[in-house]
PDB file of C-alpha atoms in Angstrom:
ATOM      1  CA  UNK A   1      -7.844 -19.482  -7.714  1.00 76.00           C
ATOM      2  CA  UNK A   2      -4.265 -18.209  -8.577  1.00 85.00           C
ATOM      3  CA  UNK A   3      -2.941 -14.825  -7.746  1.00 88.00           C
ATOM      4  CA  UNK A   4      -0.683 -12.579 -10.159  1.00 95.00           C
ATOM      5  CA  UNK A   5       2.962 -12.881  -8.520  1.00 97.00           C
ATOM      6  CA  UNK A   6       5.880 -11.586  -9.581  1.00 97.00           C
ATOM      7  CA  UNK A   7       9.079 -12.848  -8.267  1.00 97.00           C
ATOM      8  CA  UNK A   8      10.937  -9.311  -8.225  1.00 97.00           C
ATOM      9  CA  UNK A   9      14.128 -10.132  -5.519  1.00 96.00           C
ATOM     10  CA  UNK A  10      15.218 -12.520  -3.546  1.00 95.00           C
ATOM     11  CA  UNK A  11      12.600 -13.278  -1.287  1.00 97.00           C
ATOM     12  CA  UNK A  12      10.607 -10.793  -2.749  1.00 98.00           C
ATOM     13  CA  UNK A  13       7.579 -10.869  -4.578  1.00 98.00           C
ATOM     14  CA  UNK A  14       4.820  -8.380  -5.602  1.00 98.00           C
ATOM     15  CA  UNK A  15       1.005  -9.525  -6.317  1.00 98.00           C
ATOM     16  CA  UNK A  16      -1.702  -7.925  -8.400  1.00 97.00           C
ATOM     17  CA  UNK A  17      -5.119  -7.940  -6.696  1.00 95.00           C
ATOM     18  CA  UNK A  18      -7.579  -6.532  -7.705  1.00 90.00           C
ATOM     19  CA  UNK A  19      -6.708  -1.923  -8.504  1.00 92.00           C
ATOM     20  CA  UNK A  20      -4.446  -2.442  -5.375  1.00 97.00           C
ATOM     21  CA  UNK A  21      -0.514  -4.648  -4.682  1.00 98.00           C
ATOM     22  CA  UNK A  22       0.703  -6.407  -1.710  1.00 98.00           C
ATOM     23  CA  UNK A  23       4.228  -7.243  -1.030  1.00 98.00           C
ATOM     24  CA  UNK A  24       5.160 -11.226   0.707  1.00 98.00           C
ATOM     25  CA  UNK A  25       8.668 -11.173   1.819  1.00 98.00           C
ATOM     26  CA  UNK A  26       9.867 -14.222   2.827  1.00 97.00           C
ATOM     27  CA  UNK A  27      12.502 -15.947   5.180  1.00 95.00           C
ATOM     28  CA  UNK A  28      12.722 -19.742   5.760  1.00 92.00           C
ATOM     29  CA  UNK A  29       9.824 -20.773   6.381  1.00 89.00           C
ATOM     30  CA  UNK A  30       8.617 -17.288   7.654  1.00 96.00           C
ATOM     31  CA  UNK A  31       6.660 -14.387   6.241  1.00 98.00           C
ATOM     32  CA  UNK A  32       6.271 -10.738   6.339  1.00 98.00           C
ATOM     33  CA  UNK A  33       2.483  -9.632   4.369  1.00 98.00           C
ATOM     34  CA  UNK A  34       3.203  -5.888   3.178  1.00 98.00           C
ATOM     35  CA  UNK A  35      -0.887  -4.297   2.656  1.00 98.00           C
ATOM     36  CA  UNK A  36      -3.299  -6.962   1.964  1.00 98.00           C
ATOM     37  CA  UNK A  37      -5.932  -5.711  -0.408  1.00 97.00           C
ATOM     38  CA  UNK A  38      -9.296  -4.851  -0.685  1.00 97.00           C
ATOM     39  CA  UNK A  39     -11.697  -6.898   1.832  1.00 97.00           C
ATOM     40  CA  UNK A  40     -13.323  -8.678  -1.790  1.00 96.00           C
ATOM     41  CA  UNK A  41      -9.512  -9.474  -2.516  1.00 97.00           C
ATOM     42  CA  UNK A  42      -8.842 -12.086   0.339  1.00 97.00           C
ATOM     43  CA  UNK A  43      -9.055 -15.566  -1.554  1.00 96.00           C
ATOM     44  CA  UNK A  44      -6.345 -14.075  -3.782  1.00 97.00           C
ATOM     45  CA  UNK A  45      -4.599 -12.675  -1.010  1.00 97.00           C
ATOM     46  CA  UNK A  46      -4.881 -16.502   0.443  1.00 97.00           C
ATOM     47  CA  UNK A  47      -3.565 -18.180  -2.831  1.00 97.00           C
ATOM     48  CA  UNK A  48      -0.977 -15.831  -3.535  1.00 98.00           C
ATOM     49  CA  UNK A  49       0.482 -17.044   0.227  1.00 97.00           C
ATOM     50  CA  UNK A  50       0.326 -20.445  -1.096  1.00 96.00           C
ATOM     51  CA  UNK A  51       1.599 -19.699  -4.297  1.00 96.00           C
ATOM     52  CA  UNK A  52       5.093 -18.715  -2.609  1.00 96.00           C
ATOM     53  CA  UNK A  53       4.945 -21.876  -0.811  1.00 95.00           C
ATOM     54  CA  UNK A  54       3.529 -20.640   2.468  1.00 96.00           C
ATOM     55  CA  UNK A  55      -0.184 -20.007   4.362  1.00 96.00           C
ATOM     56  CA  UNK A  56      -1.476 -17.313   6.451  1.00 97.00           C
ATOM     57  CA  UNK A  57      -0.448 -19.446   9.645  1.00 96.00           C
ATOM     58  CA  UNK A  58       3.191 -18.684   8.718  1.00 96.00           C
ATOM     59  CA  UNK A  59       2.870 -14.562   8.324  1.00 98.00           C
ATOM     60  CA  UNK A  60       4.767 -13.513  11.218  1.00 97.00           C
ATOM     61  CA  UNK A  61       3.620  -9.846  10.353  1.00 98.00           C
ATOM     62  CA  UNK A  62       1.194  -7.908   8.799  1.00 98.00           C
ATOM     63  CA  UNK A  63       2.340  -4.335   7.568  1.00 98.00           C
ATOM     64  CA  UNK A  64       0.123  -1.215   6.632  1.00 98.00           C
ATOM     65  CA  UNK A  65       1.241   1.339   4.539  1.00 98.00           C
ATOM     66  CA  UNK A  66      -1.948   3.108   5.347  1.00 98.00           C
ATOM     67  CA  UNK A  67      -5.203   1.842   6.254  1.00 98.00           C
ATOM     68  CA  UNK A  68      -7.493   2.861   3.393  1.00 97.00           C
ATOM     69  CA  UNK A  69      -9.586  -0.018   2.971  1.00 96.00           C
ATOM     70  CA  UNK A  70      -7.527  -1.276  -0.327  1.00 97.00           C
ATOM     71  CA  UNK A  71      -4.728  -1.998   1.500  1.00 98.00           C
ATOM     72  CA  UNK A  72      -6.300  -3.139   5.226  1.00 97.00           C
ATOM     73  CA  UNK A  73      -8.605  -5.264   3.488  1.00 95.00           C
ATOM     74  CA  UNK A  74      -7.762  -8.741   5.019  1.00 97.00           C
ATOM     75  CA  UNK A  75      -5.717  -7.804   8.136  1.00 98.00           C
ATOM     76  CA  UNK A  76      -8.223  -7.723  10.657  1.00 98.00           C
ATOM     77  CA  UNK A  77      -9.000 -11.881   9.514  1.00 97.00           C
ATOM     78  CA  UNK A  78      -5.290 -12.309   9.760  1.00 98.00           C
ATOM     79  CA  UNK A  79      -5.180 -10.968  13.159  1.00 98.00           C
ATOM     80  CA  UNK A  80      -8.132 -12.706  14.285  1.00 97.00           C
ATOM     81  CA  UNK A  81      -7.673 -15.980  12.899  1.00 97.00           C
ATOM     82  CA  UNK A  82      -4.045 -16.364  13.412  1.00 97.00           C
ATOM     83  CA  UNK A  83      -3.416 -13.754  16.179  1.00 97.00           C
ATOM     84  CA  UNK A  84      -0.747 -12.475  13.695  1.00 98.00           C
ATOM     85  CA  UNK A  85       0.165  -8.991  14.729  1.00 98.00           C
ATOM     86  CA  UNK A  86      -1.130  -5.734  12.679  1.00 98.00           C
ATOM     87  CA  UNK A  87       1.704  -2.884  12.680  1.00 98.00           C
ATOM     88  CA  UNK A  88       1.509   0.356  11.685  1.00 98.00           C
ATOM     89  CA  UNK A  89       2.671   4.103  12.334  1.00 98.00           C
ATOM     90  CA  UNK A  90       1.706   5.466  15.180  1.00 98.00           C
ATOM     91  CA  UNK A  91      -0.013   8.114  13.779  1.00 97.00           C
ATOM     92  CA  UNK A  92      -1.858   5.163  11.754  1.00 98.00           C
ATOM     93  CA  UNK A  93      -3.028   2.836  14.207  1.00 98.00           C
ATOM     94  CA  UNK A  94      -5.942   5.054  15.422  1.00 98.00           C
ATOM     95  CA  UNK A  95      -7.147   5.122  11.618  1.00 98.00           C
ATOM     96  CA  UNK A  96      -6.952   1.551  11.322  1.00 98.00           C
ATOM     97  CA  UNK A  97      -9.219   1.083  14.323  1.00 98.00           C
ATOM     98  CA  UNK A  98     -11.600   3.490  12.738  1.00 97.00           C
ATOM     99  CA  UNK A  99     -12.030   5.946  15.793  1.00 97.00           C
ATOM    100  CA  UNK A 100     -12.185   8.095  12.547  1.00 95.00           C
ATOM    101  CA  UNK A 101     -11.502   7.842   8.338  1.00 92.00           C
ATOM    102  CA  UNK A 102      -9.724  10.021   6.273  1.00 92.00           C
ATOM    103  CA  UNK A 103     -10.544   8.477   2.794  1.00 89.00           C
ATOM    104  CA  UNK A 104     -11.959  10.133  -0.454  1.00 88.00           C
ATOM    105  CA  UNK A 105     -15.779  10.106   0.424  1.00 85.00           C
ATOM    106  CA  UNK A 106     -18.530   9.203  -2.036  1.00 82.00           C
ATOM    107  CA  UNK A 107     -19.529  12.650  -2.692  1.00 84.00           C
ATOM    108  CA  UNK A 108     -15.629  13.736  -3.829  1.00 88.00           C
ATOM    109  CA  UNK A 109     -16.102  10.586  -6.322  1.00 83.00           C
ATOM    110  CA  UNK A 110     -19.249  11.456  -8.100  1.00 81.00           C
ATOM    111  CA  UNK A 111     -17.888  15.302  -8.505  1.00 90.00           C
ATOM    112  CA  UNK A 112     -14.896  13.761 -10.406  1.00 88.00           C
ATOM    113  CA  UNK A 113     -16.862  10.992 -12.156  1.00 84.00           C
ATOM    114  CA  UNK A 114     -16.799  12.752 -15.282  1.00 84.00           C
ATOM    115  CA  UNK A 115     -12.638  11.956 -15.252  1.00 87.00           C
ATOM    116  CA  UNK A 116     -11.472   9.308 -17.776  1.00 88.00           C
ATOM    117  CA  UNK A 117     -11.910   6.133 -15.722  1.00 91.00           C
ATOM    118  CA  UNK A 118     -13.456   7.267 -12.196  1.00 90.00           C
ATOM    119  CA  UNK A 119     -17.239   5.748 -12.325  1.00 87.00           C
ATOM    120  CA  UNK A 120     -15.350   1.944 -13.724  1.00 89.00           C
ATOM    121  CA  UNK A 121     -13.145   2.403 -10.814  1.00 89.00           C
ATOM    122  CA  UNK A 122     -16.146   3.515  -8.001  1.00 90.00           C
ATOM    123  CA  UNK A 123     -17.931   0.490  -9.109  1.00 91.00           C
ATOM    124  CA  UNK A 124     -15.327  -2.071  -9.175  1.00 90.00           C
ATOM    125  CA  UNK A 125     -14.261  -0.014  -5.098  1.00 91.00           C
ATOM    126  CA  UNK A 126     -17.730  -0.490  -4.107  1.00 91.00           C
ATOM    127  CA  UNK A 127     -17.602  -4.223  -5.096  1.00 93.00           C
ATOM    128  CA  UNK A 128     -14.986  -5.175  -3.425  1.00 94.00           C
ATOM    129  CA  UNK A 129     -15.794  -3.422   0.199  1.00 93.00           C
ATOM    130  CA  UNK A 130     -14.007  -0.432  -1.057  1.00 91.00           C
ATOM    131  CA  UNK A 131     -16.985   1.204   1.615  1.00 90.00           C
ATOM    132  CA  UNK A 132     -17.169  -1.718   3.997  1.00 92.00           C
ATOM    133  CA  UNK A 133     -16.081  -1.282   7.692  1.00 92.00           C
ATOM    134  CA  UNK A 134     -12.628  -3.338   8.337  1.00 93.00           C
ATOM    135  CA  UNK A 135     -11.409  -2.299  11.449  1.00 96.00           C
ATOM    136  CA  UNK A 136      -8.559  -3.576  12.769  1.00 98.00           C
ATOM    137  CA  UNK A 137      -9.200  -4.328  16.440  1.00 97.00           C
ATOM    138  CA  UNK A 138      -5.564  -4.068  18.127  1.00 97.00           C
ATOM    139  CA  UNK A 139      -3.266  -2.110  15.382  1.00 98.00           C
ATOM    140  CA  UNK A 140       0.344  -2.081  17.140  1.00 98.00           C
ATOM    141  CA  UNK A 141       2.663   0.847  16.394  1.00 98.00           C
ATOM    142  CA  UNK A 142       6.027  -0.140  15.397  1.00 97.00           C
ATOM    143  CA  UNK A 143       7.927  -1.525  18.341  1.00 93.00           C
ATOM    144  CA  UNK A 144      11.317   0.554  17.508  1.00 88.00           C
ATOM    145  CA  UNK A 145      13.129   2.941  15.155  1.00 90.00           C
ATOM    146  CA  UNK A 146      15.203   1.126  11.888  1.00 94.00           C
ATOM    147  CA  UNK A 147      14.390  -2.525  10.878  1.00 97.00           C
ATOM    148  CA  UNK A 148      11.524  -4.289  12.166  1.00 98.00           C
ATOM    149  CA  UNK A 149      12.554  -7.527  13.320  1.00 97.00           C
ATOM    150  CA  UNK A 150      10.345  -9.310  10.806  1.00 98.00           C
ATOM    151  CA  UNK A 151      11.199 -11.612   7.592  1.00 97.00           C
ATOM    152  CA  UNK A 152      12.941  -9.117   5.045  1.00 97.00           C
ATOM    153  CA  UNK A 153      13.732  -6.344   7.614  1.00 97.00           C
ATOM    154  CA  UNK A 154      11.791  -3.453   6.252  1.00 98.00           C
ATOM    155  CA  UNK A 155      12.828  -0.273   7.276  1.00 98.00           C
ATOM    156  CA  UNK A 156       9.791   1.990   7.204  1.00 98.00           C
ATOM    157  CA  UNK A 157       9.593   5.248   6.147  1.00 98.00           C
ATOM    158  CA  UNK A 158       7.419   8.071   7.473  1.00 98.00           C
ATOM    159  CA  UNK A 159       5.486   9.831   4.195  1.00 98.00           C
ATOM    160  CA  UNK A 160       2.738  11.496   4.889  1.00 98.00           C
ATOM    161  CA  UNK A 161       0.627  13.421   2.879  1.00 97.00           C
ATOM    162  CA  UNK A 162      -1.710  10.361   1.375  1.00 97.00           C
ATOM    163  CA  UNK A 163      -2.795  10.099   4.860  1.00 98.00           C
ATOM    164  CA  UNK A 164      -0.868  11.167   8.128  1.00 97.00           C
ATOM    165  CA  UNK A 165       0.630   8.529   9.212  1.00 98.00           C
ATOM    166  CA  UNK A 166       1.622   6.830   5.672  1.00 98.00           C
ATOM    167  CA  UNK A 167       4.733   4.562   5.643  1.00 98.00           C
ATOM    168  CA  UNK A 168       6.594   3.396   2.821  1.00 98.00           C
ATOM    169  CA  UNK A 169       8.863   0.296   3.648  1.00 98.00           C
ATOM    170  CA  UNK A 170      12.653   0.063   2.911  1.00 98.00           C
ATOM    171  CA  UNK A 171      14.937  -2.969   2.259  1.00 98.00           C
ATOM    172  CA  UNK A 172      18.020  -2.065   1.903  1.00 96.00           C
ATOM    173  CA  UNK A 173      19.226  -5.588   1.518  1.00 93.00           C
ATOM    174  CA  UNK A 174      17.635  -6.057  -1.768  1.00 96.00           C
ATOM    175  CA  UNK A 175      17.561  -2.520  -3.203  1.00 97.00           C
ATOM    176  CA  UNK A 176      13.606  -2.672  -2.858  1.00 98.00           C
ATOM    177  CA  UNK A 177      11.513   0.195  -1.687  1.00 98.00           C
ATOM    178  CA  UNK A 178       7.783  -0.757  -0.862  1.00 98.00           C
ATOM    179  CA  UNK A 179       6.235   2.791  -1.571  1.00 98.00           C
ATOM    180  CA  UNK A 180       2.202   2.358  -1.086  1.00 98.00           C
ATOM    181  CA  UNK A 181       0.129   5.042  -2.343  1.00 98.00           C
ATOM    182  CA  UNK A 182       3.255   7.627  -1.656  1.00 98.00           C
ATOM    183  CA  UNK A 183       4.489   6.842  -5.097  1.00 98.00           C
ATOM    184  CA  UNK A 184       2.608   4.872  -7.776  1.00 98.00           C
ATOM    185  CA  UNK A 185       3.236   3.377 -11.321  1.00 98.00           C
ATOM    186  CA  UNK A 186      -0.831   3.508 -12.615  1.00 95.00           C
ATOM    187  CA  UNK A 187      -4.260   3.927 -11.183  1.00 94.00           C
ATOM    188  CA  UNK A 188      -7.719   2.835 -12.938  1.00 93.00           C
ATOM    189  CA  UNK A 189      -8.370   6.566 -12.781  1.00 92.00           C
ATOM    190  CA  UNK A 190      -4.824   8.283 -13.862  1.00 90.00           C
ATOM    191  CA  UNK A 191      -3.965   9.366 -16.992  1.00 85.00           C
ATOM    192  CA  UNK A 192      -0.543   8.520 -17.468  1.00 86.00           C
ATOM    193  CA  UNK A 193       1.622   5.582 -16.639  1.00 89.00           C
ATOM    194  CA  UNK A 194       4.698   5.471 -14.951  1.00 95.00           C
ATOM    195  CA  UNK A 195       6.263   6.777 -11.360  1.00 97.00           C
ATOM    196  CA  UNK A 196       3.327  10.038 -10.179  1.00 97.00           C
ATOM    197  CA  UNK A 197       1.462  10.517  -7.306  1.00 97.00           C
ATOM    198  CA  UNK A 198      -2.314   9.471  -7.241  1.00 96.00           C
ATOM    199  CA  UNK A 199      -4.854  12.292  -8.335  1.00 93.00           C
ATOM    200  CA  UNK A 200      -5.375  14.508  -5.979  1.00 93.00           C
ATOM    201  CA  UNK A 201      -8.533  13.657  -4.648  1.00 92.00           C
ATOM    202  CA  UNK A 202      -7.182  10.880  -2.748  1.00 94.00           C
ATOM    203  CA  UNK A 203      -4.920  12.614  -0.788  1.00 95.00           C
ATOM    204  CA  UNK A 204      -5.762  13.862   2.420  1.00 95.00           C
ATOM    205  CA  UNK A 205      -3.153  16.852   2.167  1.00 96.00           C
ATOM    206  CA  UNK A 206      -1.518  17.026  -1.400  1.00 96.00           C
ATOM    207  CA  UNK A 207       1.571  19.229  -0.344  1.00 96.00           C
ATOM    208  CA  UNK A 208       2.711  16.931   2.006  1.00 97.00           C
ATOM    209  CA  UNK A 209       2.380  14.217  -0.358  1.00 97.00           C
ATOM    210  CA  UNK A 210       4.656  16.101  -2.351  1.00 97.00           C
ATOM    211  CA  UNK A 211       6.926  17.004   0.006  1.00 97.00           C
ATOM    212  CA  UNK A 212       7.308  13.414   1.250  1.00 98.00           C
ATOM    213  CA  UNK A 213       8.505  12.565  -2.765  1.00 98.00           C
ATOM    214  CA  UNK A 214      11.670  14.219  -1.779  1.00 97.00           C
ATOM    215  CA  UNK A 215      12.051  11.344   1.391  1.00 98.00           C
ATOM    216  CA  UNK A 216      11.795   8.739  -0.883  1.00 98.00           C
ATOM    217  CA  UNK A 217      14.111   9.976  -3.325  1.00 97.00           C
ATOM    218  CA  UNK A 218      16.778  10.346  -0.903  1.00 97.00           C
ATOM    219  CA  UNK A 219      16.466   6.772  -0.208  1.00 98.00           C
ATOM    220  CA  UNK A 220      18.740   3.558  -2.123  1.00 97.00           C
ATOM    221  CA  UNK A 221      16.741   1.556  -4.061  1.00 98.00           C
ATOM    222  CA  UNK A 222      16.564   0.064  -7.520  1.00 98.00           C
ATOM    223  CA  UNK A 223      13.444  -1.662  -7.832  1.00 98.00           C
ATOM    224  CA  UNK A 224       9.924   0.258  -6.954  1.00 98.00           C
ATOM    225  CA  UNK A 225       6.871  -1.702  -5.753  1.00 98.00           C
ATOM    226  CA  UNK A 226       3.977   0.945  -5.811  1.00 98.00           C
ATOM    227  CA  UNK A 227       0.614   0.006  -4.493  1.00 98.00           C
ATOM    228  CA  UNK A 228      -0.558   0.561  -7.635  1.00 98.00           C
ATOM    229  CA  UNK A 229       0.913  -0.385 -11.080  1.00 97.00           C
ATOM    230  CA  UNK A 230       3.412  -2.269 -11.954  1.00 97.00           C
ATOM    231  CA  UNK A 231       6.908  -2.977 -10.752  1.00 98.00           C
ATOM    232  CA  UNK A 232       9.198  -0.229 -11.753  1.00 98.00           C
ATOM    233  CA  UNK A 233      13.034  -0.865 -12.125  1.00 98.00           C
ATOM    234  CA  UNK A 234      15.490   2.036 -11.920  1.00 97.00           C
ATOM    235  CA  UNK A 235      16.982   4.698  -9.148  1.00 98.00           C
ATOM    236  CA  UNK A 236      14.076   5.178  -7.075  1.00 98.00           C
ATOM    237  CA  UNK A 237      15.571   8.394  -6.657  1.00 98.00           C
ATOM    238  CA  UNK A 238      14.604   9.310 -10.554  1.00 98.00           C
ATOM    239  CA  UNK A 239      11.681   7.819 -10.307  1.00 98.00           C
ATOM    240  CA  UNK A 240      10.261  10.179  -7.555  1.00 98.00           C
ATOM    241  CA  UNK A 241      11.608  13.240  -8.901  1.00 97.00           C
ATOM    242  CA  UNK A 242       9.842  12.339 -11.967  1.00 96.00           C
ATOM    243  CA  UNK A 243       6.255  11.908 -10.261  1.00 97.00           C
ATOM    244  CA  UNK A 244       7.573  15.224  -8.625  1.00 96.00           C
ATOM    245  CA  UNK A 245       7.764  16.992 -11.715  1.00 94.00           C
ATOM    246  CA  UNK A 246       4.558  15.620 -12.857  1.00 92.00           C
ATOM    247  CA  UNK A 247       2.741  17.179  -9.967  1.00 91.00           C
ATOM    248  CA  UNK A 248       4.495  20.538  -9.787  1.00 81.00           C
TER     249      UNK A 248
END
């Protein structure tokens, strides 16, 4: 199996899975796994490792933007296979051990499934253990404020709103911001293409979601890796005031 990887910076590249992006930043011989798909997506997650010229032995870290099954998909076999450390925001970590889930529930899908695009997408979810149970059993918080001391040295970025404790991950060495589900380029289920915020019943409080728009466009960046869509070059900065002004 081959994964769809884009070489977007140096050291940087962005994969396709399946609805849902991780991020594989590289250093040496060391790397840094930014989300990691749906659970069904883990042979791609595996071959897109491989495809940079590493394995899942050599991820020093594993980071969550949020822990919505479409992004914590694989991190729990990481962690238990290769004891490779799961971090997260502290107000994160409990939600990736599931002591309790804030994600759009079944009954929120089927009221929307007469939107352009939401029963293909709650199918293709449900397929790929968009429902399963993937807790992660020892989520760590980040160790420190600034730049973890991982391959790439993300920075995150507090945005909540998509959930509470929602990170978006910084490198200012490479102009790249790693934005999750706090600023997308396309969804199965959206309308429009380009820099937005998800529709609004995936976010667990919409305002904030908003209001975190404004954090991100304060920050320097010139290449956008959403967790959904593709890559989007340009001032991050325009880019979220655009998906502001979208959702005003």
């Amino acid at each position: 199996m081959r994964a769809d990887v884009h070489h977007v910076a140096d050291g940087t590249y962005l994969v396709h899975g399946s609805n849902t992006n991780w991020v594989i930043l590289t250093e040496g011989d060391a790397v840094t796994l930014i989300d990691t798909g749906y659970p069904g997506d883990r042979e791609q997650v595996l071959a897109s490792l491989a495809q940079v010229g590493s394995a899942p032995e050599a991820v020093t870290a594993v980071l969550i933007t949020h822990a919505h099954n479409d992004h914590l998909g694989s991190a729990e076999h990481l962690s238990a296979a290769h004891g490779t450390p799961v971090y997260l925001h502290e107000a994160e970590v409990p939600h990736a051990r599931r002591e309790f889930l804030h994600q759009v529930s079944v009954g929120t899908v089927l009221r929307n499934g007469w939107r352009p695009g939401v029963l293909p997408w709650a199918v293709h979810a449900l397929r790929s253990g968009g429902t399963a149970h993937v807790p992660v059993t020892a989520p760590l918080p980040f160790p420190g404020q600034g730049a973890l001391d991982v391959p790439g040295r993300p920075v995150p970025v507090h945005t909540p709103g998509h959930t509470d404790g929602h990170c978006a991950y910084h490198l200012p060495g490479t102009g790249v911001l790693v934005s999750g589900d706090a600023l997308v380029t396309g969804h199965p289920t959206a309308r429009a293409e380009g820099p937005q915020l998800l529709p609004d019943m995936f976010h667990r409080e919409r305002s904030r979601a908003v209001a975190s728009l404004d954090v991100l466009a304060g920050l320097e960046a010139e290449v956008l890796l959403p967790g959904h869509g593709p890559v989007h070059r340009g001032p991050v900065r325009d880019a979220a005031l655009r998906a502001r002004e979208r959702a005003l």
